[in-house]
PDB file of C-alpha atoms in Angstrom:
ATOM      1  CA  UNK A   1     142.508  73.514  10.426  1.00 67.00           C
ATOM      2  CA  UNK A   2     142.197  76.774  12.315  1.00 78.00           C
ATOM      3  CA  UNK A   3     145.336  78.961  11.957  1.00 81.00           C
ATOM      4  CA  UNK A   4     145.116  80.082  15.582  1.00 84.00           C
ATOM      5  CA  UNK A   5     145.142  76.445  16.700  1.00 82.00           C
ATOM      6  CA  UNK A   6     148.079  75.610  14.389  1.00 83.00           C
ATOM      7  CA  UNK A   7     150.000  78.615  15.747  1.00 83.00           C
ATOM      8  CA  UNK A   8     149.396  77.353  19.295  1.00 81.00           C
ATOM      9  CA  UNK A   9     151.180  74.110  18.372  1.00 86.00           C
ATOM     10  CA  UNK A  10     154.475  75.812  17.528  1.00 85.00           C
ATOM     11  CA  UNK A  11     157.074  74.741  20.082  1.00 80.00           C
ATOM     12  CA  UNK A  12     154.490  72.634  21.937  1.00 85.00           C
ATOM     13  CA  UNK A  13     156.487  69.399  21.784  1.00 91.00           C
ATOM     14  CA  UNK A  14     158.468  69.040  25.007  1.00 91.00           C
ATOM     15  CA  UNK A  15     162.233  68.644  24.913  1.00 91.00           C
ATOM     16  CA  UNK A  16     162.853  65.181  26.299  1.00 92.00           C
ATOM     17  CA  UNK A  17     166.077  63.574  27.455  1.00 90.00           C
ATOM     18  CA  UNK A  18     167.353  60.784  25.237  1.00 89.00           C
ATOM     19  CA  UNK A  19     165.270  57.713  26.015  1.00 91.00           C
ATOM     20  CA  UNK A  20     164.706  54.131  24.893  1.00 93.00           C
ATOM     21  CA  UNK A  21     161.224  52.700  24.825  1.00 93.00           C
ATOM     22  CA  UNK A  22     158.280  54.966  25.594  1.00 96.00           C
ATOM     23  CA  UNK A  23     157.477  58.264  27.271  1.00 95.00           C
ATOM     24  CA  UNK A  24     154.042  59.713  28.113  1.00 95.00           C
ATOM     25  CA  UNK A  25     152.681  62.031  25.372  1.00 95.00           C
ATOM     26  CA  UNK A  26     149.125  62.668  26.609  1.00 96.00           C
ATOM     27  CA  UNK A  27     149.745  66.320  27.506  1.00 94.00           C
ATOM     28  CA  UNK A  28     150.649  67.234  23.930  1.00 95.00           C
ATOM     29  CA  UNK A  29     148.726  64.753  21.777  1.00 95.00           C
ATOM     30  CA  UNK A  30     145.342  64.489  23.547  1.00 95.00           C
ATOM     31  CA  UNK A  31     144.433  68.161  22.932  1.00 94.00           C
ATOM     32  CA  UNK A  32     145.507  67.896  19.279  1.00 94.00           C
ATOM     33  CA  UNK A  33     143.515  64.682  18.827  1.00 94.00           C
ATOM     34  CA  UNK A  34     140.481  66.272  20.425  1.00 93.00           C
ATOM     35  CA  UNK A  35     140.712  69.333  18.151  1.00 93.00           C
ATOM     36  CA  UNK A  36     140.999  67.029  15.111  1.00 91.00           C
ATOM     37  CA  UNK A  37     137.948  65.106  16.305  1.00 92.00           C
ATOM     38  CA  UNK A  38     135.916  68.289  16.742  1.00 91.00           C
ATOM     39  CA  UNK A  39     136.935  69.770  13.380  1.00 89.00           C
ATOM     40  CA  UNK A  40     136.302  66.648  11.276  1.00 87.00           C
ATOM     41  CA  UNK A  41     133.051  65.037  10.244  1.00 85.00           C
ATOM     42  CA  UNK A  42     134.524  61.517  10.172  1.00 83.00           C
ATOM     43  CA  UNK A  43     136.189  61.178  13.593  1.00 85.00           C
ATOM     44  CA  UNK A  44     133.412  62.531  15.839  1.00 82.00           C
ATOM     45  CA  UNK A  45     132.727  59.089  17.360  1.00 84.00           C
ATOM     46  CA  UNK A  46     136.286  58.729  18.673  1.00 87.00           C
ATOM     47  CA  UNK A  47     136.713  59.115  22.415  1.00 89.00           C
ATOM     48  CA  UNK A  48     140.191  60.644  22.762  1.00 92.00           C
ATOM     49  CA  UNK A  49     140.014  60.011  26.518  1.00 92.00           C
ATOM     50  CA  UNK A  50     140.148  56.258  25.776  1.00 91.00           C
ATOM     51  CA  UNK A  51     143.449  56.557  23.861  1.00 94.00           C
ATOM     52  CA  UNK A  52     146.832  56.449  25.617  1.00 96.00           C
ATOM     53  CA  UNK A  53     149.435  58.491  23.720  1.00 96.00           C
ATOM     54  CA  UNK A  54     153.129  57.681  24.057  1.00 96.00           C
ATOM     55  CA  UNK A  55     156.324  59.006  22.490  1.00 96.00           C
ATOM     56  CA  UNK A  56     158.425  56.165  21.085  1.00 95.00           C
ATOM     57  CA  UNK A  57     162.156  55.911  20.467  1.00 94.00           C
ATOM     58  CA  UNK A  58     161.598  53.933  17.230  1.00 91.00           C
ATOM     59  CA  UNK A  59     159.501  54.414  14.095  1.00 90.00           C
ATOM     60  CA  UNK A  60     157.155  51.788  12.688  1.00 87.00           C
ATOM     61  CA  UNK A  61     158.395  50.012   9.553  1.00 84.00           C
ATOM     62  CA  UNK A  62     155.623  49.854   6.967  1.00 81.00           C
ATOM     63  CA  UNK A  63     156.798  47.922   3.918  1.00 80.00           C
ATOM     64  CA  UNK A  64     159.497  50.028   2.274  1.00 79.00           C
ATOM     65  CA  UNK A  65     158.701  53.188   4.206  1.00 79.00           C
ATOM     66  CA  UNK A  66     158.282  54.314   7.805  1.00 83.00           C
ATOM     67  CA  UNK A  67     155.395  55.656   9.870  1.00 86.00           C
ATOM     68  CA  UNK A  68     155.800  57.659  13.032  1.00 89.00           C
ATOM     69  CA  UNK A  69     152.583  56.313  14.531  1.00 91.00           C
ATOM     70  CA  UNK A  70     151.819  52.804  15.691  1.00 92.00           C
ATOM     71  CA  UNK A  71     148.283  52.023  16.836  1.00 92.00           C
ATOM     72  CA  UNK A  72     147.579  49.150  19.219  1.00 91.00           C
ATOM     73  CA  UNK A  73     144.160  47.946  20.268  1.00 89.00           C
ATOM     74  CA  UNK A  74     144.305  46.694  23.837  1.00 90.00           C
ATOM     75  CA  UNK A  75     143.229  43.093  24.302  1.00 87.00           C
ATOM     76  CA  UNK A  76     140.770  41.690  26.820  1.00 89.00           C
ATOM     77  CA  UNK A  77     143.456  40.712  29.342  1.00 91.00           C
ATOM     78  CA  UNK A  78     145.059  44.183  29.251  1.00 90.00           C
ATOM     79  CA  UNK A  79     141.675  45.800  29.750  1.00 88.00           C
ATOM     80  CA  UNK A  80     140.869  43.456  32.644  1.00 90.00           C
ATOM     81  CA  UNK A  81     143.970  44.728  34.445  1.00 91.00           C
ATOM     82  CA  UNK A  82     143.261  48.399  33.644  1.00 89.00           C
ATOM     83  CA  UNK A  83     140.231  49.469  31.622  1.00 91.00           C
ATOM     84  CA  UNK A  84     141.276  53.128  31.273  1.00 92.00           C
ATOM     85  CA  UNK A  85     142.167  52.886  27.568  1.00 92.00           C
ATOM     86  CA  UNK A  86     140.927  51.056  24.475  1.00 91.00           C
ATOM     87  CA  UNK A  87     143.885  51.991  22.265  1.00 92.00           C
ATOM     88  CA  UNK A  88     147.548  52.913  22.632  1.00 94.00           C
ATOM     89  CA  UNK A  89     148.978  55.237  19.995  1.00 95.00           C
ATOM     90  CA  UNK A  90     152.755  55.672  19.872  1.00 96.00           C
ATOM     91  CA  UNK A  91     154.539  58.445  17.970  1.00 95.00           C
ATOM     92  CA  UNK A  92     158.202  58.405  16.972  1.00 94.00           C
ATOM     93  CA  UNK A  93     159.504  61.360  18.963  1.00 95.00           C
ATOM     94  CA  UNK A  94     162.595  62.209  16.874  1.00 93.00           C
ATOM     95  CA  UNK A  95     160.527  62.936  13.758  1.00 93.00           C
ATOM     96  CA  UNK A  96     157.402  64.256  15.518  1.00 94.00           C
ATOM     97  CA  UNK A  97     159.365  67.057  17.196  1.00 94.00           C
ATOM     98  CA  UNK A  98     160.709  68.179  13.803  1.00 92.00           C
ATOM     99  CA  UNK A  99     157.335  68.404  12.045  1.00 92.00           C
ATOM    100  CA  UNK A 100     155.582  71.718  11.577  1.00 91.00           C
ATOM    101  CA  UNK A 101     152.111  72.067  13.144  1.00 92.00           C
ATOM    102  CA  UNK A 102     150.163  71.367   9.939  1.00 91.00           C
ATOM    103  CA  UNK A 103     152.048  68.136   9.247  1.00 91.00           C
ATOM    104  CA  UNK A 104     151.585  67.077  12.884  1.00 93.00           C
ATOM    105  CA  UNK A 105     147.825  67.518  12.571  1.00 91.00           C
ATOM    106  CA  UNK A 106     147.635  65.675   9.235  1.00 89.00           C
ATOM    107  CA  UNK A 107     149.775  62.800  10.542  1.00 90.00           C
ATOM    108  CA  UNK A 108     147.818  62.447  13.797  1.00 93.00           C
ATOM    109  CA  UNK A 109     144.526  62.627  11.891  1.00 90.00           C
ATOM    110  CA  UNK A 110     145.765  59.774   9.695  1.00 88.00           C
ATOM    111  CA  UNK A 111     146.649  57.713  12.769  1.00 90.00           C
ATOM    112  CA  UNK A 112     143.229  58.353  14.330  1.00 91.00           C
ATOM    113  CA  UNK A 113     141.563  57.118  11.120  1.00 86.00           C
ATOM    114  CA  UNK A 114     142.770  53.646  12.142  1.00 87.00           C
ATOM    115  CA  UNK A 115     140.304  53.536  15.037  1.00 87.00           C
ATOM    116  CA  UNK A 116     136.877  52.053  14.372  1.00 82.00           C
ATOM    117  CA  UNK A 117     134.195  51.874  17.047  1.00 74.00           C
ATOM    118  CA  UNK A 118     131.740  50.177  14.675  1.00 73.00           C
ATOM    119  CA  UNK A 119     128.195  51.362  14.054  1.00 68.00           C
ATOM    120  CA  UNK A 120     125.217  52.053  16.281  1.00 70.00           C
ATOM    121  CA  UNK A 121     123.754  48.703  15.187  1.00 77.00           C
ATOM    122  CA  UNK A 122     127.040  46.855  15.633  1.00 71.00           C
ATOM    123  CA  UNK A 123     129.254  48.703  18.174  1.00 68.00           C
ATOM    124  CA  UNK A 124     132.349  46.530  17.783  1.00 74.00           C
ATOM    125  CA  UNK A 125     135.646  48.229  18.476  1.00 74.00           C
ATOM    126  CA  UNK A 126     138.495  47.368  16.080  1.00 73.00           C
ATOM    127  CA  UNK A 127     141.589  48.658  14.369  1.00 75.00           C
ATOM    128  CA  UNK A 128     141.183  49.295  10.651  1.00 71.00           C
ATOM    129  CA  UNK A 129     143.740  49.640   7.894  1.00 65.00           C
ATOM    130  CA  UNK A 130     143.943  52.424   5.331  1.00 60.00           C
ATOM    131  CA  UNK A 131     141.694  52.352   2.257  1.00 55.00           C
ATOM    132  CA  UNK A 132     144.730  52.047  -0.002  1.00 52.00           C
ATOM    133  CA  UNK A 133     147.983  53.607   1.240  1.00 55.00           C
ATOM    134  CA  UNK A 134     146.211  56.523   2.902  1.00 58.00           C
ATOM    135  CA  UNK A 135     142.761  56.992   4.391  1.00 64.00           C
ATOM    136  CA  UNK A 136     140.307  58.580   1.929  1.00 70.00           C
ATOM    137  CA  UNK A 137     138.699  60.646   4.675  1.00 74.00           C
ATOM    138  CA  UNK A 138     142.092  62.098   5.647  1.00 75.00           C
ATOM    139  CA  UNK A 139     142.899  62.951   2.015  1.00 74.00           C
ATOM    140  CA  UNK A 140     139.466  64.471   1.369  1.00 75.00           C
ATOM    141  CA  UNK A 141     139.777  66.668   4.468  1.00 78.00           C
ATOM    142  CA  UNK A 142     143.314  68.029   3.912  1.00 82.00           C
ATOM    143  CA  UNK A 143     143.834  67.379   0.195  1.00 78.00           C
ATOM    144  CA  UNK A 144     145.518  64.363  -1.330  1.00 79.00           C
ATOM    145  CA  UNK A 145     148.777  66.151  -2.118  1.00 83.00           C
ATOM    146  CA  UNK A 146     149.238  67.493   1.435  1.00 84.00           C
ATOM    147  CA  UNK A 147     148.577  64.061   2.951  1.00 82.00           C
ATOM    148  CA  UNK A 148     150.957  62.323   0.543  1.00 81.00           C
ATOM    149  CA  UNK A 149     153.613  65.009   1.156  1.00 85.00           C
ATOM    150  CA  UNK A 150     153.267  64.563   4.926  1.00 86.00           C
ATOM    151  CA  UNK A 151     153.724  60.796   4.597  1.00 82.00           C
ATOM    152  CA  UNK A 152     156.793  61.321   2.399  1.00 84.00           C
ATOM    153  CA  UNK A 153     158.301  63.897   4.802  1.00 86.00           C
ATOM    154  CA  UNK A 154     157.835  61.476   7.687  1.00 85.00           C
ATOM    155  CA  UNK A 155     159.289  58.476   5.877  1.00 84.00           C
ATOM    156  CA  UNK A 156     162.352  60.386   4.668  1.00 86.00           C
ATOM    157  CA  UNK A 157     162.959  61.892   8.107  1.00 89.00           C
ATOM    158  CA  UNK A 158     162.787  58.418   9.691  1.00 88.00           C
ATOM    159  CA  UNK A 159     165.242  57.031   7.131  1.00 88.00           C
ATOM    160  CA  UNK A 160     167.637  59.959   7.692  1.00 89.00           C
ATOM    161  CA  UNK A 161     167.577  59.565  11.484  1.00 89.00           C
ATOM    162  CA  UNK A 162     168.033  55.793  11.290  1.00 88.00           C
ATOM    163  CA  UNK A 163     171.013  56.220   8.955  1.00 90.00           C
ATOM    164  CA  UNK A 164     172.541  58.857  11.253  1.00 90.00           C
ATOM    165  CA  UNK A 165     172.213  56.512  14.239  1.00 88.00           C
ATOM    166  CA  UNK A 166     173.803  53.652  12.279  1.00 89.00           C
ATOM    167  CA  UNK A 167     176.685  55.906  11.231  1.00 92.00           C
ATOM    168  CA  UNK A 168     177.198  57.074  14.819  1.00 89.00           C
ATOM    169  CA  UNK A 169     177.253  53.452  15.966  1.00 89.00           C
ATOM    170  CA  UNK A 170     179.808  52.521  13.254  1.00 91.00           C
ATOM    171  CA  UNK A 171     181.999  55.508  14.183  1.00 90.00           C
ATOM    172  CA  UNK A 172     181.958  54.537  17.866  1.00 88.00           C
ATOM    173  CA  UNK A 173     182.826  50.934  17.009  1.00 87.00           C
ATOM    174  CA  UNK A 174     185.670  52.112  14.748  1.00 87.00           C
ATOM    175  CA  UNK A 175     186.904  54.443  17.497  1.00 87.00           C
ATOM    176  CA  UNK A 176     186.930  51.596  20.035  1.00 85.00           C
ATOM    177  CA  UNK A 177     188.690  49.348  17.529  1.00 83.00           C
ATOM    178  CA  UNK A 178     191.366  51.968  16.812  1.00 83.00           C
ATOM    179  CA  UNK A 179     191.765  52.733  20.510  1.00 80.00           C
ATOM    180  CA  UNK A 180     192.357  49.029  21.173  1.00 69.00           C
ATOM    181  CA  UNK A 181     194.988  48.845  18.396  1.00 69.00           C
ATOM    182  CA  UNK A 182     196.771  51.922  19.797  1.00 59.00           C
ATOM    183  CA  UNK A 183     196.938  50.373  23.268  1.00 58.00           C
ATOM    184  CA  UNK A 184     198.228  47.088  21.818  1.00 53.00           C
ATOM    185  CA  UNK A 185     200.977  48.887  19.857  1.00 50.00           C
ATOM    186  CA  UNK A 186     201.948  50.952  22.942  1.00 52.00           C
ATOM    187  CA  UNK A 187     202.246  47.753  24.997  1.00 51.00           C
ATOM    188  CA  UNK A 188     204.712  46.254  22.508  1.00 51.00           C
TER     189      UNK A 188
END
Protein backbone atom coordinates (compact mmCIF):
# COMPACT_ATOMS: atom_id res chain seq x y z
CA UNK A 1 0.00 0.00 0.00
CA UNK A 2 1.22 3.48 -0.82
CA UNK A 3 3.10 5.09 2.12
CA UNK A 4 1.57 8.49 1.40
CA UNK A 5 -1.91 6.97 1.64
CA UNK A 6 -1.02 5.13 4.88
CA UNK A 7 0.36 8.37 6.35
CA UNK A 8 -2.93 10.11 5.48
CA UNK A 9 -4.77 7.57 7.65
CA UNK A 10 -2.93 8.53 10.85
CA UNK A 11 -5.42 10.11 13.24
CA UNK A 12 -8.22 9.76 10.68
CA UNK A 13 -10.56 7.83 12.98
CA UNK A 14 -12.95 10.29 14.62
CA UNK A 15 -13.19 10.51 18.39
CA UNK A 16 -16.71 9.38 19.18
CA UNK A 17 -18.68 9.67 22.40
CA UNK A 18 -19.34 6.39 24.17
CA UNK A 19 -22.16 4.67 22.31
CA UNK A 20 -24.13 1.43 22.21
CA UNK A 21 -25.16 -0.06 18.91
CA UNK A 22 -23.96 1.56 15.70
CA UNK A 23 -22.57 4.84 14.41
CA UNK A 24 -22.02 5.91 10.78
CA UNK A 25 -18.48 5.18 9.52
CA UNK A 26 -18.81 6.00 5.80
CA UNK A 27 -16.64 9.13 5.97
CA UNK A 28 -13.60 7.18 7.17
CA UNK A 29 -14.06 3.69 5.74
CA UNK A 30 -15.42 4.35 2.22
CA UNK A 31 -12.25 6.14 1.04
CA UNK A 32 -10.05 3.40 2.53
CA UNK A 33 -12.18 0.68 0.91
CA UNK A 34 -12.02 2.47 -2.42
CA UNK A 35 -8.22 2.79 -2.23
CA UNK A 36 -7.97 -0.93 -1.39
CA UNK A 37 -10.20 -1.73 -4.36
CA UNK A 38 -8.08 0.37 -6.72
CA UNK A 39 -4.76 -1.03 -5.48
CA UNK A 40 -5.74 -4.72 -5.59
CA UNK A 41 -6.27 -7.01 -8.54
CA UNK A 42 -8.88 -9.13 -6.74
CA UNK A 43 -11.38 -6.56 -5.43
CA UNK A 44 -11.84 -4.40 -8.56
CA UNK A 45 -15.43 -5.60 -9.07
CA UNK A 46 -16.57 -4.34 -5.66
CA UNK A 47 -18.73 -1.23 -5.69
CA UNK A 48 -17.81 0.52 -2.43
CA UNK A 49 -20.75 2.89 -2.95
CA UNK A 50 -23.09 -0.08 -2.38
CA UNK A 51 -21.61 -0.84 1.06
CA UNK A 52 -22.85 0.89 4.23
CA UNK A 53 -20.06 1.17 6.82
CA UNK A 54 -20.90 1.43 10.51
CA UNK A 55 -18.87 1.59 13.72
CA UNK A 56 -20.09 -1.00 16.22
CA UNK A 57 -19.88 -1.09 20.01
CA UNK A 58 -19.25 -4.87 20.00
CA UNK A 59 -16.83 -7.20 18.22
CA UNK A 60 -17.89 -10.30 16.30
CA UNK A 61 -17.17 -13.61 18.04
CA UNK A 62 -15.59 -16.05 15.59
CA UNK A 63 -15.05 -19.41 17.27
CA UNK A 64 -12.38 -18.88 19.92
CA UNK A 65 -11.27 -15.50 18.62
CA UNK A 66 -12.78 -12.14 17.71
CA UNK A 67 -13.12 -10.15 14.50
CA UNK A 68 -13.68 -6.43 14.36
CA UNK A 69 -15.68 -6.65 11.15
CA UNK A 70 -19.09 -8.17 10.59
CA UNK A 71 -20.43 -8.33 7.04
CA UNK A 72 -24.16 -8.52 6.36
CA UNK A 73 -25.75 -9.01 2.97
CA UNK A 74 -29.04 -7.14 2.85
CA UNK A 75 -32.06 -9.29 2.07
CA UNK A 76 -34.77 -8.67 -0.51
CA UNK A 77 -37.17 -7.04 1.97
CA UNK A 78 -34.49 -4.62 3.24
CA UNK A 79 -33.59 -3.68 -0.32
CA UNK A 80 -37.26 -3.16 -1.21
CA UNK A 81 -37.48 -0.54 1.54
CA UNK A 82 -34.19 1.14 0.58
CA UNK A 83 -32.05 -0.11 -2.30
CA UNK A 84 -29.06 2.15 -1.57
CA UNK A 85 -26.81 -0.64 -0.26
CA UNK A 86 -26.16 -4.32 -0.98
CA UNK A 87 -24.01 -4.93 2.10
CA UNK A 88 -23.56 -3.53 5.60
CA UNK A 89 -20.07 -3.79 7.08
CA UNK A 90 -19.67 -3.05 10.79
CA UNK A 91 -16.33 -2.41 12.50
CA UNK A 92 -15.70 -2.65 16.24
CA UNK A 93 -14.78 0.94 17.03
CA UNK A 94 -12.77 0.38 20.24
CA UNK A 95 -10.18 -1.77 18.46
CA UNK A 96 -10.33 -0.06 15.06
CA UNK A 97 -9.32 3.30 16.55
CA UNK A 98 -6.25 1.69 18.14
CA UNK A 99 -4.92 0.03 14.98
CA UNK A 100 -2.12 1.58 12.98
CA UNK A 101 -2.88 2.48 9.34
CA UNK A 102 -1.30 -0.65 7.83
CA UNK A 103 -3.29 -2.99 10.08
CA UNK A 104 -6.48 -1.03 9.32
CA UNK A 105 -5.93 -1.52 5.59
CA UNK A 106 -5.14 -5.24 5.94
CA UNK A 107 -8.16 -5.82 8.19
CA UNK A 108 -10.57 -3.90 5.93
CA UNK A 109 -9.18 -5.68 2.86
CA UNK A 110 -9.89 -9.00 4.60
CA UNK A 111 -13.46 -7.91 5.33
CA UNK A 112 -14.00 -6.82 1.72
CA UNK A 113 -12.83 -10.26 0.54
CA UNK A 114 -16.12 -11.58 1.95
CA UNK A 115 -18.10 -9.85 -0.80
CA UNK A 116 -18.78 -11.80 -3.98
CA UNK A 117 -20.67 -10.31 -6.91
CA UNK A 118 -20.39 -13.54 -8.91
CA UNK A 119 -19.09 -13.74 -12.47
CA UNK A 120 -20.03 -12.06 -15.72
CA UNK A 121 -21.84 -15.26 -16.73
CA UNK A 122 -23.53 -15.66 -13.36
CA UNK A 123 -23.80 -12.24 -11.62
CA UNK A 124 -25.19 -13.50 -8.31
CA UNK A 125 -24.36 -11.40 -5.28
CA UNK A 126 -23.44 -13.33 -2.12
CA UNK A 127 -21.34 -13.33 1.01
CA UNK A 128 -18.42 -15.75 0.95
CA UNK A 129 -16.36 -17.21 3.75
CA UNK A 130 -12.57 -17.29 3.97
CA UNK A 131 -10.61 -19.96 2.09
CA UNK A 132 -9.36 -21.40 5.37
CA UNK A 133 -9.00 -18.99 8.30
CA UNK A 134 -7.89 -16.11 6.09
CA UNK A 135 -8.51 -15.20 2.47
CA UNK A 136 -5.69 -16.36 0.16
CA UNK A 137 -5.94 -13.20 -1.92
CA UNK A 138 -5.48 -11.04 1.19
CA UNK A 139 -2.45 -13.08 2.31
CA UNK A 140 -0.88 -13.07 -1.16
CA UNK A 141 -1.26 -9.29 -1.40
CA UNK A 142 0.13 -8.31 2.03
CA UNK A 143 2.08 -11.43 3.01
CA UNK A 144 0.81 -14.28 5.13
CA UNK A 145 2.67 -13.24 8.27
CA UNK A 146 1.35 -9.65 8.21
CA UNK A 147 -2.23 -10.84 7.72
CA UNK A 148 -1.96 -13.42 10.50
CA UNK A 149 -0.34 -10.84 12.81
CA UNK A 150 -3.15 -8.36 12.09
CA UNK A 151 -5.78 -10.99 12.94
CA UNK A 152 -3.94 -11.85 16.17
CA UNK A 153 -3.57 -8.16 17.15
CA UNK A 154 -7.29 -7.65 16.60
CA UNK A 155 -8.37 -10.73 18.52
CA UNK A 156 -6.14 -9.95 21.51
CA UNK A 157 -7.26 -6.32 21.59
CA UNK A 158 -10.92 -7.42 21.57
CA UNK A 159 -10.29 -9.88 24.41
CA UNK A 160 -8.45 -7.21 26.44
CA UNK A 161 -11.23 -4.64 26.01
CA UNK A 162 -13.95 -7.17 26.84
CA UNK A 163 -12.10 -8.21 30.00
CA UNK A 164 -11.62 -4.56 31.01
CA UNK A 165 -15.35 -3.90 30.58
CA UNK A 166 -16.22 -6.99 32.64
CA UNK A 167 -13.83 -5.89 35.39
CA UNK A 168 -15.30 -2.38 35.40
CA UNK A 169 -18.79 -3.87 35.67
CA UNK A 170 -17.72 -6.13 38.58
CA UNK A 171 -16.07 -3.18 40.37
CA UNK A 172 -19.22 -1.06 40.01
CA UNK A 173 -21.38 -3.92 41.31
CA UNK A 174 -19.01 -4.43 44.26
CA UNK A 175 -19.05 -0.68 44.96
CA UNK A 176 -22.86 -0.63 44.98
CA UNK A 177 -22.92 -3.71 47.20
CA UNK A 178 -20.47 -2.16 49.68
CA UNK A 179 -22.32 1.16 49.60
CA UNK A 180 -25.55 -0.67 50.46
CA UNK A 181 -23.87 -2.48 53.39
CA UNK A 182 -22.47 0.82 54.71
CA UNK A 183 -25.91 2.43 54.64
CA UNK A 184 -27.44 -0.60 56.39
CA UNK A 185 -24.80 -0.49 59.15
CA UNK A 186 -25.27 3.29 59.58
CA UNK A 187 -29.03 2.79 59.95
CA UNK A 188 -28.53 0.31 62.81
